[in-house]
Short mmCIF file of C-alpha atoms in Angstrom, two decimals:
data_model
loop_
_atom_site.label_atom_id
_atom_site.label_comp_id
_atom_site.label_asym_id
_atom_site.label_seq_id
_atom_site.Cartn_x
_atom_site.Cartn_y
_atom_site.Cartn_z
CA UNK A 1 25.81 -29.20 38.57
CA UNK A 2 23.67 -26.83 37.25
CA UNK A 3 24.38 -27.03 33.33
CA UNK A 4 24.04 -30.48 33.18
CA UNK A 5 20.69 -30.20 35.08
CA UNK A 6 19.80 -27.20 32.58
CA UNK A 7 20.45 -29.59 29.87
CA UNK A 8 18.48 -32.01 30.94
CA UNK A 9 15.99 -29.76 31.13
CA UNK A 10 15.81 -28.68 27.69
CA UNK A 11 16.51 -31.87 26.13
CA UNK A 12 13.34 -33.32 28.10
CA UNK A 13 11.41 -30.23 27.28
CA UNK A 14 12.38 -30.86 23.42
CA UNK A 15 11.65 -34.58 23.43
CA UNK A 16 8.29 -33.79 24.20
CA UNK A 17 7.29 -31.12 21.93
CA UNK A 18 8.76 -33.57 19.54
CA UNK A 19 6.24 -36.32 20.82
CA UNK A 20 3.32 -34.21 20.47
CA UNK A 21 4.15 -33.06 17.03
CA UNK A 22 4.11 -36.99 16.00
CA UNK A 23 7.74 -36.79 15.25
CA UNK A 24 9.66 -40.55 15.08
CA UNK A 25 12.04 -41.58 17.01
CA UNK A 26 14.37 -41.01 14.74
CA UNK A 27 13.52 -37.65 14.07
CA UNK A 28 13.40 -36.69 16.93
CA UNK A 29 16.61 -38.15 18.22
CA UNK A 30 18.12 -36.24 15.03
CA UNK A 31 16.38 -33.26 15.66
CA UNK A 32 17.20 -32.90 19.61
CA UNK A 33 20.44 -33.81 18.85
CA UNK A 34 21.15 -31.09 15.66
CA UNK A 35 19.91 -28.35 18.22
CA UNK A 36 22.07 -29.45 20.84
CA UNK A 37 24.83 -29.25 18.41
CA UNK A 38 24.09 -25.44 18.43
CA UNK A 39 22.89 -24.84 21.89
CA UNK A 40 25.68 -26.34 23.88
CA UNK A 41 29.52 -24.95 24.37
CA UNK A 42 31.63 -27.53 22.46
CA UNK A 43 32.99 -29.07 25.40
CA UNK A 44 29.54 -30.64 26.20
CA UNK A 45 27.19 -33.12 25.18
CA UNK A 46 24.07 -34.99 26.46
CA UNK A 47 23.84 -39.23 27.45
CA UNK A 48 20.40 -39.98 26.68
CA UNK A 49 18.45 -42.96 25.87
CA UNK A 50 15.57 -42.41 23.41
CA UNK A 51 13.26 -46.02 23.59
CA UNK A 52 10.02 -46.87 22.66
CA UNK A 53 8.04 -49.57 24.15
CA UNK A 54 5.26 -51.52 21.97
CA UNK A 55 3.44 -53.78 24.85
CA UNK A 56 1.13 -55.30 22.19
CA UNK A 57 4.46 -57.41 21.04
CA UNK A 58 6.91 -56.63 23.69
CA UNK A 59 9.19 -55.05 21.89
CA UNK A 60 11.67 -52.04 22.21
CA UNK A 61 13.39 -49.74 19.58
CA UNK A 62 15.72 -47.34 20.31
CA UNK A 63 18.92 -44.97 20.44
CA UNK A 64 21.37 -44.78 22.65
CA UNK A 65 23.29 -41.68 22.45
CA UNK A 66 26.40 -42.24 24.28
CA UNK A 67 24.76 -44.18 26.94
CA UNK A 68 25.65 -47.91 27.30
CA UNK A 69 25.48 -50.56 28.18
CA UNK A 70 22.30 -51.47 28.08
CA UNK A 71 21.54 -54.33 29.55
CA UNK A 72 19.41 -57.18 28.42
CA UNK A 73 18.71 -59.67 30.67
CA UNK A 74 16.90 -63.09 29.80
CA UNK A 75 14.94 -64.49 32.36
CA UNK A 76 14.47 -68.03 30.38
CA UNK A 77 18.27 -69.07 30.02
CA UNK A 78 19.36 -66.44 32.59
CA UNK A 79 21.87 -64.75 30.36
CA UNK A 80 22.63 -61.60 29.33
CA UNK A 81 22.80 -59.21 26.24
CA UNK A 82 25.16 -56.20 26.50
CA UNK A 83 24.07 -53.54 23.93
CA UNK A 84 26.87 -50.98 23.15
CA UNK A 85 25.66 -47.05 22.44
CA UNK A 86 23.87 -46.99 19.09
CA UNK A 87 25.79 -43.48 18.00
CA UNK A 88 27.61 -40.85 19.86
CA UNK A 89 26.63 -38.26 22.87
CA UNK A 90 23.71 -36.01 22.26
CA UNK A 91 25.05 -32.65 20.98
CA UNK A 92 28.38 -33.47 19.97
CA UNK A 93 28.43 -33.84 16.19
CA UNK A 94 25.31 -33.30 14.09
CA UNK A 95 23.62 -36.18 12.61
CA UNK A 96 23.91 -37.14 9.16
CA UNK A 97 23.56 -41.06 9.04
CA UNK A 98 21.51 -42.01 12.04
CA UNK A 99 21.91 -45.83 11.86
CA UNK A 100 17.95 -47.52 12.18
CA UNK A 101 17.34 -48.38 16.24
CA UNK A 102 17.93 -51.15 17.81
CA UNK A 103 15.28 -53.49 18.93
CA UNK A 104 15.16 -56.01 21.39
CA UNK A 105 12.24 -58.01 22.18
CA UNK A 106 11.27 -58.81 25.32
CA UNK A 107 10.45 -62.18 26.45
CA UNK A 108 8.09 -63.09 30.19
CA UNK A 109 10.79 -62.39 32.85
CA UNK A 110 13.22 -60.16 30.92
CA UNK A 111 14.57 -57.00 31.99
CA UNK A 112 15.83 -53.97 29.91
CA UNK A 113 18.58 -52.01 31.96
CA UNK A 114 19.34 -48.66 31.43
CA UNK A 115 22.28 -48.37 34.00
CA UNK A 116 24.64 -45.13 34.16
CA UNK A 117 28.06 -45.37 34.68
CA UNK A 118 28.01 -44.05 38.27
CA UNK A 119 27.18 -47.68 38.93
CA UNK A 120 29.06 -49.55 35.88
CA UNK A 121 32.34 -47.13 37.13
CA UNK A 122 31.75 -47.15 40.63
CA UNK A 123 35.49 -47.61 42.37
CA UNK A 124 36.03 -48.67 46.34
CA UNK A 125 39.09 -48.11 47.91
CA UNK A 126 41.56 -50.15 45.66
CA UNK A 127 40.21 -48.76 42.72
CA UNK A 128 38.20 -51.55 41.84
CA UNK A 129 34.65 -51.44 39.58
CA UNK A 130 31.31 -52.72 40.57
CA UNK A 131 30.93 -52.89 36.85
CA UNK A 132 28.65 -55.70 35.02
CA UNK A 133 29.79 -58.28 37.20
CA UNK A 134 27.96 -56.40 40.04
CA UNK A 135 24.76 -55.79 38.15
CA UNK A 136 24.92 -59.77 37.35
CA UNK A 137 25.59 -61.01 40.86
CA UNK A 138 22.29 -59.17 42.26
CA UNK A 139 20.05 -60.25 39.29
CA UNK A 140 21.60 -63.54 39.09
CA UNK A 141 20.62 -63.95 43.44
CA UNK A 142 17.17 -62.71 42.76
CA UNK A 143 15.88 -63.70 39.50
CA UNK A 144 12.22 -63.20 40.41
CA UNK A 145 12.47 -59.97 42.42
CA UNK A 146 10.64 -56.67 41.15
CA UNK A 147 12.16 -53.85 39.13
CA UNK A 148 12.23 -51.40 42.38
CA UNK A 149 13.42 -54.17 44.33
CA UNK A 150 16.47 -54.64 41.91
CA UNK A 151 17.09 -51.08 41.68
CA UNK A 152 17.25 -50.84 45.66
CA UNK A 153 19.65 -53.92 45.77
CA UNK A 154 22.00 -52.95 42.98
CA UNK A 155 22.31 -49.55 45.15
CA UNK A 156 22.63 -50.92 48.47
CA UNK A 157 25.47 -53.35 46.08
CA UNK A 158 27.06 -50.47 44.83
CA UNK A 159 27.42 -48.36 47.70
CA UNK A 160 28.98 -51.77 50.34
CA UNK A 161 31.55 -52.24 47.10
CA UNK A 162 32.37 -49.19 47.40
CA UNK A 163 32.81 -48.42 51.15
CA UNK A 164 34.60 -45.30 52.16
CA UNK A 165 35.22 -43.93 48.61
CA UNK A 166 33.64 -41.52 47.57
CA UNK A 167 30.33 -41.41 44.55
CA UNK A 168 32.46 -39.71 41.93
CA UNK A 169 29.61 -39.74 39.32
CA UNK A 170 25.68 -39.46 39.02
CA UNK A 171 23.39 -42.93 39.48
CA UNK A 172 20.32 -43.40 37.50
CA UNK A 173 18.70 -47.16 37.16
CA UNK A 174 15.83 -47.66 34.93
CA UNK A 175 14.73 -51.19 34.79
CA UNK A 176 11.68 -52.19 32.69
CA UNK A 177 10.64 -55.87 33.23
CA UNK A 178 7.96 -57.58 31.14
CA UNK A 179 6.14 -59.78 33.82
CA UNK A 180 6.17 -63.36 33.99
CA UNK A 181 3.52 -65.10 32.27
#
């Protein structure tokens, strides 16, 4: 609708005033966040994933405001990390004990998943989720595919489990894979 597109808006406009000012991470997930808290009607809030990649060690930090789970996907044992949300929703309580980000290191072949619940949640007819187990089964077939090509196959997963029912929420997939050595 168009609020939640309005606040998507302004929280991407914020983030990157914050990233030109030099702000942190945490700042300015505490920042975005505190002004949310006074911009928004108190029946909404914001998902967001705040993340910073270092690709001189292959690392990511970061916050995860209501948004989980992100998925961490080792290509070396083939197993999986589920990361819960690191604090609550953007905008619904202001932010007095940010806890420090999480990082995760990536290893050749892994895959950080940011993966909203339109395809976690997704429901066919008998009320049934795709959930993890359908993110697994396509990454588990096609280990060595490409990030696009994984984001196309989860869909086309998604949308066959869930046949004639309808999308009843948003889909976003953001996969960042560190390439096999």
């Amino acid at each position: 609708g168009i609020g939640p597109a309005l606040s998507a808006t302004q929280v991407r406009a914020m983030l990157r005033v914050a990233l030109r000012l030099d702000a942190s991470l945490d700042q300015a997930f505490i920042h975005i966040n505190d002004q949310l808290c006074a911009d928004l009607p108190d029946d909404r809030f914001v998902t967001g994933f705040f993340g910073l990649l270092d690709a001189s060690d292959h690392t990511v930090r970061f916050h995860s405001g209501g948004q989980g789970p992100i998925m961490h996907y080792h290509a070396n044992t083939g197993t999986y990390d589920w990361h819960p949300a690191t604090t609550f929703p953007l905008g619904y309580l202001p932010q007095t004990d940010l806890a420090a980000p999480l990082e995760v290191e990536l290893a050749p072949g892994d895959i950080l998943g940011l993966i909203s619940d339109g395809i976690y949640e997704y429901e066919n007819e008998a009320g049934e989720q795709f959930g993890r187990r359908g993110v697994m089964r396509i990454l588990d077939a096609h280990p060595d595919a490409g990030a696009q090509e994984l984001v196309d196959l989860i869909m086309e997963a998604a949308r066959e489990h869930g046949g004639t029912a309808p999308q009843a929420d948003d889909i976003t997939i953001v996969l960042a894979r560190r390439l096999p050595e």
